[in-house]
Amino acid sequence: MRLPSGLQKIAAKSAEIVRPIRRDIHTHPEVGYKEKRTSALITEFLKELGLEVRTGIARTGVVGVLRSGRKGPTIALRADMDALPIQEETGLAHASVNDGVMHACGHDGHTAILLGTANALVQMKKHLVGNVIFMFQPAEEGGAGGKRMCEEGCLDDPKADLVFALHCRPQEPLGHIGLKAGIGSSQSDMFKMTVLGRDCHGSRPDMGTDPIVIAARVVDGLQSIVSREVAPFDIAVITVGTFHGGTASNQIPDKVELSGTVRTFNPEVREKVKKAMRRVLTNTTKAHGASYKMRFYDGYPPVINDPGAVELIRQVGEKLLGKDSIQTYEYPSMGAEDYAYYLHRIPGAMFQLGLAAKDCDDPHKLHANRFDFNDDALQYGIAMMAGVVFAGQQYKAGKGSRK
Ligand SMILES: [Zn+2]
Ligand SMILES: [Zn+2]
């Protein structure tokens, strides 16, 4: 595998160009499918680079295409643009000016890295063959923007052969990357349950059916599913995240609403858990004379990283960052990632990009209201993404690419 000799320098220079852009995006965060300002900014940047640009994909998504003019494979790179409905508490000069909206998952960094990568690859165009597709998707945080991007053809013109993405990891050291072949993230599903009782005065529980007590037993019952019904070598998580019932201290309410998340890796375990949850809810409410409502919402499927693509990233990482900077994860992340939808179409892999500065031993985590992307990681992200494009093209050309 050969990488252009000036790649790291060009990546570092590109990082300086996109550093203020990253902060600008951070200051003006937008939630899923509302990334209007962000996508306008991306569009302008890509157009100035001379790329072919398509807008309005998956509503606010942007796709840029760099054609080398030479025959060869097409490598697609993906970034997500959306922010979260979280009130920022960083107190930084570039903190969010949009009330209750914040880039707490580093998607501002991902977007800046992909812009920087486009800038770097345009400068190294003479070393490229085939094409590069730069995909900026909306709504990763629950809106399945990646699914819609794929459905609306982001990988189809030109036809992509491999797709890569990264996600920042605040707890990993700066200049390090993390890899996981095979299953990289969990199947993430959501549920809502309502325990329906009968309201009455708090002093006369015998005159009603108390949904608070019954819902508490439901929560307790759900907790034995993973410990008693899922095999010890399988992985599952059931978390009840909300529990709402009642408005007065001396009243028994008529219902309690619960919601939560289920994480699994294996479709059979997933089905088993879903069935058991319904059984616990049905029988617990029945035992106490209450009734229920329940709904499951299917979430993102697991990310399945192609082992060949992971190996490519490893080789690029060893060249650019050094062997000691590559971490191989033993376990997948319990998080969810809609990058999974791209991998349903073509092979590829996601890697994790470390953000933690040396002197920082307890960094703010993703989705925390004091998290901020570390701009010093931009150059590593850009170098890796650009390197992976060259490596991917050589790998795919060796295997015979789609024309
Ligand atoms: Zn997130
Ligand atoms: Zn994220």
mmCIF file of C-alpha atoms and ligand atoms in Angstrom:
data_model
loop_
_atom_site.group_PDB
_atom_site.id
_atom_site.type_symbol
_atom_site.label_atom_id
_atom_site.label_comp_id
_atom_site.label_asym_id
_atom_site.label_seq_id
_atom_site.Cartn_x
_atom_site.Cartn_y
_atom_site.Cartn_z
ATOM 1 C CA MET A 1 0.000 0.000 0.000
ATOM 2 C CA ARG A 2 1.387 3.383 -1.077
ATOM 3 C CA LEU A 3 0.332 6.776 0.263
ATOM 4 C CA PRO A 4 1.337 10.106 -1.325
ATOM 5 C CA SER A 5 4.433 11.411 0.478
ATOM 6 C CA GLY A 6 3.042 14.829 1.449
ATOM 7 C CA LEU A 7 -0.224 13.451 2.813
ATOM 8 C CA GLN A 8 0.328 14.270 6.488
ATOM 9 C CA LYS A 9 1.437 17.837 5.781
ATOM 10 C CA ILE A 10 -1.523 18.442 3.497
ATOM 11 C CA ALA A 11 -3.839 16.958 6.158
ATOM 12 C CA ALA A 12 -2.399 19.256 8.829
ATOM 13 C CA LYS A 13 -2.830 22.314 6.582
ATOM 14 C CA SER A 14 -6.391 21.264 5.723
ATOM 15 C CA ALA A 15 -7.104 20.890 9.444
ATOM 16 C CA GLU A 16 -6.151 24.528 9.990
ATOM 17 C CA ILE A 17 -8.532 25.575 7.212
ATOM 18 C CA VAL A 18 -11.487 23.700 8.707
ATOM 19 C CA ARG A 19 -10.764 24.486 12.378
ATOM 20 C CA PRO A 20 -12.760 27.762 12.327
ATOM 21 C CA ILE A 21 -15.474 26.016 10.312
ATOM 22 C CA ARG A 22 -15.782 23.327 13.014
ATOM 23 C CA ARG A 23 -16.263 26.043 15.624
ATOM 24 C CA ASP A 24 -18.724 27.889 13.436
ATOM 25 C CA ILE A 25 -20.818 24.716 13.061
ATOM 26 C CA HIS A 26 -20.555 24.151 16.806
ATOM 27 C CA THR A 27 -21.887 27.649 17.475
ATOM 28 C CA HIS A 28 -24.847 27.058 15.132
ATOM 29 C CA PRO A 29 -26.034 23.491 15.812
ATOM 30 C CA GLU A 30 -29.128 22.118 14.099
ATOM 31 C CA VAL A 31 -31.078 18.960 14.942
ATOM 32 C CA GLY A 32 -31.934 16.148 12.515
ATOM 33 C CA TYR A 33 -33.424 17.144 9.115
ATOM 34 C CA LYS A 34 -33.098 20.819 10.064
ATOM 35 C CA GLU A 35 -29.415 21.170 9.157
ATOM 36 C CA LYS A 36 -30.097 24.006 6.701
ATOM 37 C CA ARG A 37 -27.318 26.387 7.639
ATOM 38 C CA THR A 38 -24.843 23.538 8.028
ATOM 39 C CA SER A 39 -25.651 22.041 4.648
ATOM 40 C CA ALA A 40 -25.453 25.468 2.958
ATOM 41 C CA LEU A 41 -22.005 25.955 4.452
ATOM 42 C CA ILE A 42 -20.904 22.497 3.260
ATOM 43 C CA THR A 43 -22.305 23.102 -0.215
ATOM 44 C CA GLU A 44 -20.412 26.368 -0.558
ATOM 45 C CA PHE A 45 -17.148 24.811 0.611
ATOM 46 C CA LEU A 46 -17.403 21.854 -1.778
ATOM 47 C CA LYS A 47 -18.363 24.072 -4.713
ATOM 48 C CA GLU A 48 -15.375 26.292 -4.066
ATOM 49 C CA LEU A 49 -13.194 23.186 -4.272
ATOM 50 C CA GLY A 50 -14.661 22.531 -7.692
ATOM 51 C CA LEU A 51 -16.504 19.351 -6.740
ATOM 52 C CA GLU A 52 -19.705 18.162 -8.338
ATOM 53 C CA VAL A 53 -22.299 18.867 -5.614
ATOM 54 C CA ARG A 54 -25.807 17.492 -5.067
ATOM 55 C CA THR A 55 -28.067 18.956 -2.399
ATOM 56 C CA GLY A 56 -31.473 18.095 -0.971
ATOM 57 C CA ILE A 57 -30.685 14.375 -0.633
ATOM 58 C CA ALA A 58 -32.563 13.054 2.407
ATOM 59 C CA ARG A 59 -33.938 16.601 2.749
ATOM 60 C CA THR A 60 -30.815 18.394 4.044
ATOM 61 C CA GLY A 61 -28.063 15.974 2.983
ATOM 62 C CA VAL A 62 -25.201 17.018 0.692
ATOM 63 C CA VAL A 63 -23.102 14.842 -1.606
ATOM 64 C CA GLY A 64 -19.888 15.985 -3.274
ATOM 65 C CA VAL A 65 -18.142 13.959 -5.965
ATOM 66 C CA LEU A 66 -14.482 14.239 -6.876
ATOM 67 C CA ARG A 67 -13.738 12.590 -10.217
ATOM 68 C CA SER A 68 -10.095 11.897 -10.982
ATOM 69 C CA GLY A 69 -10.801 11.382 -14.680
ATOM 70 C CA ARG A 70 -8.997 8.033 -14.495
ATOM 71 C CA LYS A 71 -10.582 4.635 -14.371
ATOM 72 C CA GLY A 72 -10.710 3.080 -10.956
ATOM 73 C CA PRO A 73 -12.773 2.305 -7.875
ATOM 74 C CA THR A 74 -15.098 4.724 -6.134
ATOM 75 C CA ILE A 75 -14.634 5.250 -2.415
ATOM 76 C CA ALA A 76 -17.426 6.864 -0.394
ATOM 77 C CA LEU A 77 -16.830 8.714 2.887
ATOM 78 C CA ARG A 78 -19.615 9.604 5.268
ATOM 79 C CA ALA A 79 -20.055 12.314 7.907
ATOM 80 C CA ASP A 80 -23.129 13.205 9.967
ATOM 81 C CA MET A 81 -24.224 16.831 10.469
ATOM 82 C CA ASP A 82 -26.917 16.800 13.157
ATOM 83 C CA ALA A 83 -26.803 18.091 16.711
ATOM 84 C CA LEU A 84 -28.760 17.006 19.810
ATOM 85 C CA PRO A 85 -31.616 18.582 21.793
ATOM 86 C CA ILE A 86 -29.313 19.307 24.750
ATOM 87 C CA GLN A 87 -28.635 22.626 26.477
ATOM 88 C CA GLU A 88 -24.908 23.322 26.190
ATOM 89 C CA GLU A 89 -23.057 24.119 29.426
ATOM 90 C CA THR A 90 -19.458 24.391 28.205
ATOM 91 C CA GLY A 91 -19.236 28.168 28.634
ATOM 92 C CA LEU A 92 -16.877 28.253 25.637
ATOM 93 C CA ALA A 93 -16.515 31.252 23.335
ATOM 94 C CA HIS A 94 -17.814 29.124 20.474
ATOM 95 C CA ALA A 95 -20.672 27.581 22.507
ATOM 96 C CA SER A 96 -24.070 27.071 20.897
ATOM 97 C CA VAL A 97 -26.192 30.157 20.322
ATOM 98 C CA ASN A 98 -29.252 27.980 19.661
ATOM 99 C CA ASP A 99 -31.125 27.405 22.900
ATOM 100 C CA GLY A 100 -31.498 23.745 23.810
ATOM 101 C CA VAL A 101 -29.491 22.501 20.824
ATOM 102 C CA MET A 102 -25.898 21.358 21.008
ATOM 103 C CA HIS A 103 -23.216 19.443 19.130
ATOM 104 C CA ALA A 104 -22.688 16.969 21.965
ATOM 105 C CA CYS A 105 -21.783 13.983 19.781
ATOM 106 C CA GLY A 106 -18.944 15.568 17.800
ATOM 107 C CA HIS A 107 -20.782 15.613 14.479
ATOM 108 C CA ASP A 108 -19.433 19.143 14.009
ATOM 109 C CA GLY A 109 -15.979 17.536 14.097
ATOM 110 C CA HIS A 110 -16.990 14.755 11.708
ATOM 111 C CA THR A 111 -18.331 17.307 9.226
ATOM 112 C CA ALA A 112 -15.189 19.457 9.474
ATOM 113 C CA ILE A 113 -12.979 16.408 9.006
ATOM 114 C CA LEU A 114 -14.801 15.399 5.851
ATOM 115 C CA LEU A 115 -14.555 18.946 4.468
ATOM 116 C CA GLY A 116 -10.849 18.915 5.290
ATOM 117 C CA THR A 117 -10.488 15.542 3.601
ATOM 118 C CA ALA A 118 -12.131 16.907 0.450
ATOM 119 C CA ASN A 119 -9.723 19.836 0.538
ATOM 120 C CA ALA A 120 -6.736 17.502 0.996
ATOM 121 C CA LEU A 121 -7.768 15.068 -1.736
ATOM 122 C CA VAL A 122 -8.355 17.865 -4.255
ATOM 123 C CA GLN A 123 -4.734 18.843 -3.697
ATOM 124 C CA MET A 124 -3.606 15.239 -4.166
ATOM 125 C CA LYS A 125 -5.900 14.619 -7.121
ATOM 126 C CA LYS A 126 -3.053 13.563 -9.398
ATOM 127 C CA HIS A 127 -2.461 10.542 -7.141
ATOM 128 C CA LEU A 128 -6.104 9.445 -7.300
ATOM 129 C CA VAL A 129 -7.807 7.053 -9.654
ATOM 130 C CA GLY A 130 -11.569 6.543 -9.904
ATOM 131 C CA ASN A 131 -13.807 8.758 -7.782
ATOM 132 C CA VAL A 132 -14.409 9.858 -4.232
ATOM 133 C CA ILE A 133 -17.896 10.547 -2.861
ATOM 134 C CA PHE A 134 -18.204 12.828 0.173
ATOM 135 C CA MET A 135 -21.524 12.249 1.940
ATOM 136 C CA PHE A 136 -22.882 14.625 4.577
ATOM 137 C CA GLN A 137 -25.997 13.090 6.065
ATOM 138 C CA PRO A 138 -28.705 14.521 8.295
ATOM 139 C CA ALA A 139 -30.342 12.993 11.355
ATOM 140 C CA GLU A 140 -28.004 10.315 12.653
ATOM 141 C CA GLU A 141 -29.381 10.773 16.171
ATOM 142 C CA GLY A 142 -32.567 8.759 15.815
ATOM 143 C CA GLY A 143 -33.863 9.999 12.461
ATOM 144 C CA ALA A 144 -32.186 7.314 10.312
ATOM 145 C CA GLY A 145 -30.822 9.939 7.904
ATOM 146 C CA GLY A 146 -28.292 7.382 6.655
ATOM 147 C CA LYS A 147 -31.078 5.044 5.579
ATOM 148 C CA ARG A 148 -32.721 7.804 3.605
ATOM 149 C CA MET A 149 -29.431 8.881 2.023
ATOM 150 C CA CYS A 150 -28.922 5.326 0.724
ATOM 151 C CA GLU A 151 -32.511 5.095 -0.526
ATOM 152 C CA GLU A 152 -32.066 8.383 -2.358
ATOM 153 C CA GLY A 153 -29.006 7.104 -4.168
ATOM 154 C CA CYS A 154 -25.993 8.637 -2.429
ATOM 155 C CA LEU A 155 -23.939 5.522 -3.213
ATOM 156 C CA ASP A 156 -25.176 5.072 -6.774
ATOM 157 C CA ASP A 157 -23.706 7.798 -9.000
ATOM 158 C CA PRO A 158 -20.917 6.944 -9.445
ATOM 159 C CA LYS A 159 -21.400 3.479 -7.970
ATOM 160 C CA ALA A 160 -19.431 3.249 -4.734
ATOM 161 C CA ASP A 161 -17.264 0.195 -4.043
ATOM 162 C CA LEU A 162 -16.331 0.839 -0.424
ATOM 163 C CA VAL A 163 -17.685 3.153 2.265
ATOM 164 C CA PHE A 164 -15.812 4.497 5.292
ATOM 165 C CA ALA A 165 -16.752 6.605 8.299
ATOM 166 C CA LEU A 166 -15.355 7.629 11.662
ATOM 167 C CA HIS A 167 -16.758 8.545 15.047
ATOM 168 C CA CYS A 168 -14.881 10.505 17.675
ATOM 169 C CA ARG A 169 -14.164 8.948 21.085
ATOM 170 C CA PRO A 170 -13.470 11.461 23.835
ATOM 171 C CA GLN A 171 -11.984 8.875 26.200
ATOM 172 C CA GLU A 172 -9.348 7.559 23.732
ATOM 173 C CA PRO A 173 -5.987 9.340 23.400
ATOM 174 C CA LEU A 174 -5.505 12.006 20.764
ATOM 175 C CA GLY A 175 -3.822 10.597 17.659
ATOM 176 C CA HIS A 176 -5.111 7.090 18.344
ATOM 177 C CA ILE A 177 -7.742 5.144 16.468
ATOM 178 C CA GLY A 178 -9.892 2.185 17.482
ATOM 179 C CA LEU A 179 -11.044 -0.705 15.315
ATOM 180 C CA LYS A 180 -13.449 -3.589 15.567
ATOM 181 C CA ALA A 181 -13.932 -6.133 12.790
ATOM 182 C CA GLY A 182 -17.387 -7.698 12.478
ATOM 183 C CA ILE A 183 -20.114 -6.418 14.780
ATOM 184 C CA GLY A 184 -19.216 -2.864 15.775
ATOM 185 C CA SER A 185 -22.398 -1.540 17.374
ATOM 186 C CA SER A 186 -25.623 -2.881 18.800
ATOM 187 C CA GLN A 187 -29.133 -3.320 17.479
ATOM 188 C CA SER A 188 -30.941 -0.539 19.277
ATOM 189 C CA ASP A 189 -34.712 -0.709 19.814
ATOM 190 C CA MET A 190 -37.042 1.504 21.830
ATOM 191 C CA PHE A 191 -40.207 0.622 23.710
ATOM 192 C CA LYS A 192 -43.115 2.361 25.362
ATOM 193 C CA MET A 193 -45.333 0.719 27.968
ATOM 194 C CA THR A 194 -48.426 2.029 29.709
ATOM 195 C CA VAL A 195 -49.738 0.345 32.847
ATOM 196 C CA LEU A 196 -53.452 1.138 33.071
ATOM 197 C CA GLY A 197 -54.980 1.087 36.553
ATOM 198 C CA ARG A 198 -57.906 2.943 38.114
ATOM 199 C CA ASP A 199 -57.507 6.267 39.907
ATOM 200 C CA CYS A 200 -58.798 6.963 43.392
ATOM 201 C CA HIS A 201 -57.947 8.837 46.599
ATOM 202 C CA GLY A 202 -54.534 8.023 48.023
ATOM 203 C CA SER A 203 -56.095 7.173 51.388
ATOM 204 C CA ARG A 204 -58.336 4.451 49.879
ATOM 205 C CA PRO A 205 -56.159 2.285 47.619
ATOM 206 C CA ASP A 206 -58.780 -0.485 47.914
ATOM 207 C CA MET A 207 -61.119 1.617 45.772
ATOM 208 C CA GLY A 208 -58.796 1.714 42.766
ATOM 209 C CA THR A 209 -55.984 -0.169 41.049
ATOM 210 C CA ASP A 210 -52.596 1.388 41.740
ATOM 211 C CA PRO A 211 -50.516 1.489 38.535
ATOM 212 C CA ILE A 212 -47.446 2.845 40.394
ATOM 213 C CA VAL A 213 -46.982 -0.319 42.432
ATOM 214 C CA ILE A 214 -47.700 -2.521 39.420
ATOM 215 C CA ALA A 215 -45.352 -0.564 37.128
ATOM 216 C CA ALA A 216 -42.615 -0.853 39.760
ATOM 217 C CA ARG A 217 -43.063 -4.645 39.650
ATOM 218 C CA VAL A 218 -42.951 -4.547 35.860
ATOM 219 C CA VAL A 219 -39.619 -2.701 35.962
ATOM 220 C CA ASP A 220 -38.322 -5.194 38.487
ATOM 221 C CA GLY A 221 -39.557 -8.134 36.384
ATOM 222 C CA LEU A 222 -37.905 -6.754 33.257
ATOM 223 C CA GLN A 223 -34.577 -6.747 35.059
ATOM 224 C CA SER A 224 -34.621 -10.529 35.476
ATOM 225 C CA ILE A 225 -34.939 -11.153 31.744
ATOM 226 C CA VAL A 226 -31.285 -10.451 31.003
ATOM 227 C CA SER A 227 -29.997 -12.160 34.143
ATOM 228 C CA ARG A 228 -32.274 -15.247 34.040
ATOM 229 C CA GLU A 229 -33.399 -15.788 30.460
ATOM 230 C CA VAL A 230 -30.572 -14.621 28.211
ATOM 231 C CA ALA A 231 -27.667 -17.055 28.001
ATOM 232 C CA PRO A 232 -24.601 -15.880 29.915
ATOM 233 C CA PHE A 233 -22.520 -15.711 26.716
ATOM 234 C CA ASP A 234 -25.096 -13.610 24.866
ATOM 235 C CA ILE A 235 -25.366 -9.864 25.349
ATOM 236 C CA ALA A 236 -28.524 -7.862 26.004
ATOM 237 C CA VAL A 237 -29.426 -4.675 27.820
ATOM 238 C CA ILE A 238 -32.888 -3.559 28.932
ATOM 239 C CA THR A 239 -33.035 -0.066 30.365
ATOM 240 C CA VAL A 240 -36.188 1.665 31.528
ATOM 241 C CA GLY A 241 -35.296 5.297 30.979
ATOM 242 C CA THR A 242 -38.542 7.051 31.929
ATOM 243 C CA PHE A 243 -41.224 6.308 34.539
ATOM 244 C CA HIS A 244 -44.072 8.791 34.670
ATOM 245 C CA GLY A 245 -47.226 8.613 36.729
ATOM 246 C CA GLY A 246 -49.278 10.770 39.016
ATOM 247 C CA THR A 247 -49.592 14.479 39.718
ATOM 248 C CA ALA A 248 -50.640 14.689 43.389
ATOM 249 C CA SER A 249 -49.086 13.111 46.474
ATOM 250 C CA ASN A 250 -52.473 12.017 47.791
ATOM 251 C CA GLN A 251 -53.891 10.520 44.616
ATOM 252 C CA ILE A 252 -53.451 7.148 42.974
ATOM 253 C CA PRO A 253 -53.179 7.877 39.241
ATOM 254 C CA ASP A 254 -54.928 5.967 36.486
ATOM 255 C CA LYS A 255 -51.791 5.119 34.543
ATOM 256 C CA VAL A 256 -48.006 4.973 34.506
ATOM 257 C CA GLU A 257 -46.037 5.442 31.321
ATOM 258 C CA LEU A 258 -42.673 3.780 30.895
ATOM 259 C CA SER A 259 -40.185 3.994 28.072
ATOM 260 C CA GLY A 260 -36.771 2.517 27.506
ATOM 261 C CA THR A 261 -34.210 0.990 25.236
ATOM 262 C CA VAL A 262 -33.230 -2.567 24.349
ATOM 263 C CA ARG A 263 -29.750 -3.335 22.970
ATOM 264 C CA THR A 264 -28.815 -6.671 21.466
ATOM 265 C CA PHE A 265 -26.400 -8.071 18.863
ATOM 266 C CA ASN A 266 -28.118 -11.236 17.774
ATOM 267 C CA PRO A 267 -31.568 -11.345 16.085
ATOM 268 C CA GLU A 268 -32.594 -14.471 18.026
ATOM 269 C CA VAL A 269 -31.690 -12.904 21.359
ATOM 270 C CA ARG A 270 -33.556 -9.798 20.295
ATOM 271 C CA GLU A 271 -36.750 -11.765 19.575
ATOM 272 C CA LYS A 272 -36.433 -13.687 22.816
ATOM 273 C CA VAL A 273 -36.045 -10.493 24.840
ATOM 274 C CA LYS A 274 -38.992 -8.813 23.108
ATOM 275 C CA LYS A 275 -41.231 -11.817 23.807
ATOM 276 C CA ALA A 276 -40.163 -12.031 27.432
ATOM 277 C CA MET A 277 -40.794 -8.322 27.957
ATOM 278 C CA ARG A 278 -44.331 -8.640 26.661
ATOM 279 C CA ARG A 279 -44.911 -11.707 28.850
ATOM 280 C CA VAL A 280 -43.689 -9.912 31.983
ATOM 281 C CA LEU A 281 -45.887 -6.899 31.236
ATOM 282 C CA THR A 282 -48.971 -8.955 30.363
ATOM 283 C CA ASN A 283 -48.801 -11.247 33.362
ATOM 284 C CA THR A 284 -47.710 -8.703 35.957
ATOM 285 C CA THR A 285 -50.548 -6.347 35.047
ATOM 286 C CA LYS A 286 -52.993 -9.266 34.907
ATOM 287 C CA ALA A 287 -51.909 -10.565 38.301
ATOM 288 C CA HIS A 288 -52.825 -7.221 39.859
ATOM 289 C CA GLY A 289 -56.008 -6.551 37.933
ATOM 290 C CA ALA A 290 -54.585 -3.876 35.646
ATOM 291 C CA SER A 291 -54.217 -3.723 31.885
ATOM 292 C CA TYR A 292 -51.522 -2.370 29.579
ATOM 293 C CA LYS A 293 -50.485 -0.946 26.237
ATOM 294 C CA MET A 294 -47.121 -1.650 24.653
ATOM 295 C CA ARG A 295 -45.240 -0.622 21.525
ATOM 296 C CA PHE A 296 -41.842 -1.565 20.187
ATOM 297 C CA TYR A 297 -39.968 0.729 17.840
ATOM 298 C CA ASP A 298 -37.303 -0.943 15.724
ATOM 299 C CA GLY A 299 -34.059 1.005 15.803
ATOM 300 C CA TYR A 300 -30.840 0.894 13.839
ATOM 301 C CA PRO A 301 -29.403 -2.500 12.936
ATOM 302 C CA PRO A 302 -25.861 -3.364 14.095
ATOM 303 C CA VAL A 303 -22.862 -1.963 12.228
ATOM 304 C CA ILE A 304 -21.050 -4.905 10.642
ATOM 305 C CA ASN A 305 -17.516 -3.849 9.737
ATOM 306 C CA ASP A 306 -15.995 -5.705 6.805
ATOM 307 C CA PRO A 307 -12.788 -7.416 8.037
ATOM 308 C CA GLY A 308 -10.918 -6.509 4.825
ATOM 309 C CA ALA A 309 -11.873 -2.858 5.192
ATOM 310 C CA VAL A 310 -10.852 -2.889 8.867
ATOM 311 C CA GLU A 311 -7.473 -4.315 7.866
ATOM 312 C CA LEU A 312 -7.040 -1.471 5.368
ATOM 313 C CA ILE A 313 -7.711 1.130 8.051
ATOM 314 C CA ARG A 314 -5.240 -0.648 10.324
ATOM 315 C CA GLN A 315 -2.494 -0.510 7.679
ATOM 316 C CA VAL A 316 -3.148 3.166 6.995
ATOM 317 C CA GLY A 317 -3.198 3.882 10.731
ATOM 318 C CA GLU A 318 0.100 2.064 11.293
ATOM 319 C CA LYS A 319 1.719 4.121 8.525
ATOM 320 C CA LEU A 320 0.333 7.486 9.561
ATOM 321 C CA LEU A 321 -0.016 7.230 13.341
ATOM 322 C CA GLY A 322 2.265 4.369 14.314
ATOM 323 C CA LYS A 323 1.582 0.823 15.487
ATOM 324 C CA ASP A 324 1.098 1.801 19.122
ATOM 325 C CA SER A 325 -1.696 4.172 18.201
ATOM 326 C CA ILE A 326 -4.031 1.475 16.923
ATOM 327 C CA GLN A 327 -6.392 -0.117 19.346
ATOM 328 C CA THR A 328 -8.407 -3.209 18.554
ATOM 329 C CA TYR A 329 -11.594 -3.436 20.552
ATOM 330 C CA GLU A 330 -12.567 -6.767 21.973
ATOM 331 C CA TYR A 331 -16.220 -5.839 22.364
ATOM 332 C CA PRO A 332 -18.578 -3.897 20.141
ATOM 333 C CA SER A 333 -20.023 -0.609 21.281
ATOM 334 C CA MET A 334 -23.458 -0.802 22.946
ATOM 335 C CA GLY A 335 -24.310 2.407 21.100
ATOM 336 C CA ALA A 336 -26.264 2.588 17.853
ATOM 337 C CA GLU A 337 -25.089 4.001 14.524
ATOM 338 C CA ASP A 338 -27.083 4.532 11.371
ATOM 339 C CA TYR A 339 -23.888 4.059 9.314
ATOM 340 C CA ALA A 340 -25.121 0.432 9.464
ATOM 341 C CA TYR A 341 -27.457 1.201 6.546
ATOM 342 C CA TYR A 342 -24.571 2.018 4.194
ATOM 343 C CA LEU A 343 -22.927 -1.263 5.133
ATOM 344 C CA HIS A 344 -26.099 -3.102 4.159
ATOM 345 C CA ARG A 345 -25.382 -1.964 0.589
ATOM 346 C CA ILE A 346 -21.604 -2.144 0.194
ATOM 347 C CA PRO A 347 -18.652 -3.223 2.344
ATOM 348 C CA GLY A 348 -16.724 -0.804 4.490
ATOM 349 C CA ALA A 349 -15.818 -0.028 8.071
ATOM 350 C CA MET A 350 -16.008 2.648 10.718
ATOM 351 C CA PHE A 351 -13.132 3.579 12.991
ATOM 352 C CA GLN A 352 -13.038 5.512 16.236
ATOM 353 C CA LEU A 353 -10.936 8.656 16.495
ATOM 354 C CA GLY A 354 -9.373 9.518 19.874
ATOM 355 C CA LEU A 355 -9.861 13.027 21.259
ATOM 356 C CA ALA A 356 -8.323 12.975 24.744
ATOM 357 C CA ALA A 357 -5.436 15.397 25.230
ATOM 358 C CA LYS A 358 -2.514 14.111 27.347
ATOM 359 C CA ASP A 359 -3.269 16.203 30.408
ATOM 360 C CA CYS A 360 -6.952 15.303 30.456
ATOM 361 C CA ASP A 361 -7.766 12.164 32.425
ATOM 362 C CA ASP A 362 -11.523 12.560 32.802
ATOM 363 C CA PRO A 363 -12.842 14.012 29.543
ATOM 364 C CA HIS A 364 -16.487 14.919 29.065
ATOM 365 C CA LYS A 365 -18.235 12.041 27.319
ATOM 366 C CA LEU A 366 -20.408 12.012 24.211
ATOM 367 C CA HIS A 367 -23.909 13.421 24.805
ATOM 368 C CA ALA A 368 -22.703 15.260 27.924
ATOM 369 C CA ASN A 369 -23.661 18.937 28.089
ATOM 370 C CA ARG A 370 -20.002 19.963 28.586
ATOM 371 C CA PHE A 371 -18.542 17.936 25.723
ATOM 372 C CA ASP A 372 -16.664 19.705 22.941
ATOM 373 C CA PHE A 373 -14.852 18.171 19.980
ATOM 374 C CA ASN A 374 -11.060 18.542 20.293
ATOM 375 C CA ASP A 375 -9.867 20.443 17.211
ATOM 376 C CA ASP A 376 -6.393 18.966 17.556
ATOM 377 C CA ALA A 377 -7.892 15.685 16.323
ATOM 378 C CA LEU A 378 -8.939 17.209 12.992
ATOM 379 C CA GLN A 379 -5.577 16.577 11.322
ATOM 380 C CA TYR A 380 -5.564 12.901 12.342
ATOM 381 C CA GLY A 381 -9.110 12.404 11.123
ATOM 382 C CA ILE A 382 -8.331 14.054 7.798
ATOM 383 C CA ALA A 383 -5.075 12.135 7.295
ATOM 384 C CA MET A 384 -6.817 8.839 8.082
ATOM 385 C CA MET A 385 -9.799 9.492 5.819
ATOM 386 C CA ALA A 386 -7.555 10.578 2.926
ATOM 387 C CA GLY A 387 -5.194 7.651 3.522
ATOM 388 C CA VAL A 388 -8.062 5.198 3.563
ATOM 389 C CA VAL A 389 -9.225 6.499 0.163
ATOM 390 C CA PHE A 390 -5.841 5.745 -1.428
ATOM 391 C CA ALA A 391 -5.581 2.383 0.323
ATOM 392 C CA GLY A 392 -9.157 1.504 -0.622
ATOM 393 C CA GLN A 393 -8.580 2.342 -4.262
ATOM 394 C CA GLN A 394 -5.461 0.200 -4.437
ATOM 395 C CA TYR A 395 -7.183 -2.657 -2.608
ATOM 396 C CA LYS A 396 -10.286 -2.535 -4.769
ATOM 397 C CA ALA A 397 -8.321 -2.092 -8.024
ATOM 398 C CA GLY A 398 -6.363 -5.207 -7.093
ATOM 399 C CA LYS A 399 -9.623 -7.128 -6.650
ATOM 400 C CA GLY A 400 -11.277 -5.751 -9.787
ATOM 401 C CA SER A 401 -13.623 -2.845 -9.239
ATOM 402 C CA ARG A 402 -17.070 -1.952 -10.498
ATOM 403 C CA LYS A 403 -16.595 0.296 -13.534
HETATM 404 ZN ZN ZN B 1 -24.701 10.534 19.425
HETATM 405 ZN ZN ZN B 2 -22.660 10.434 16.975
#
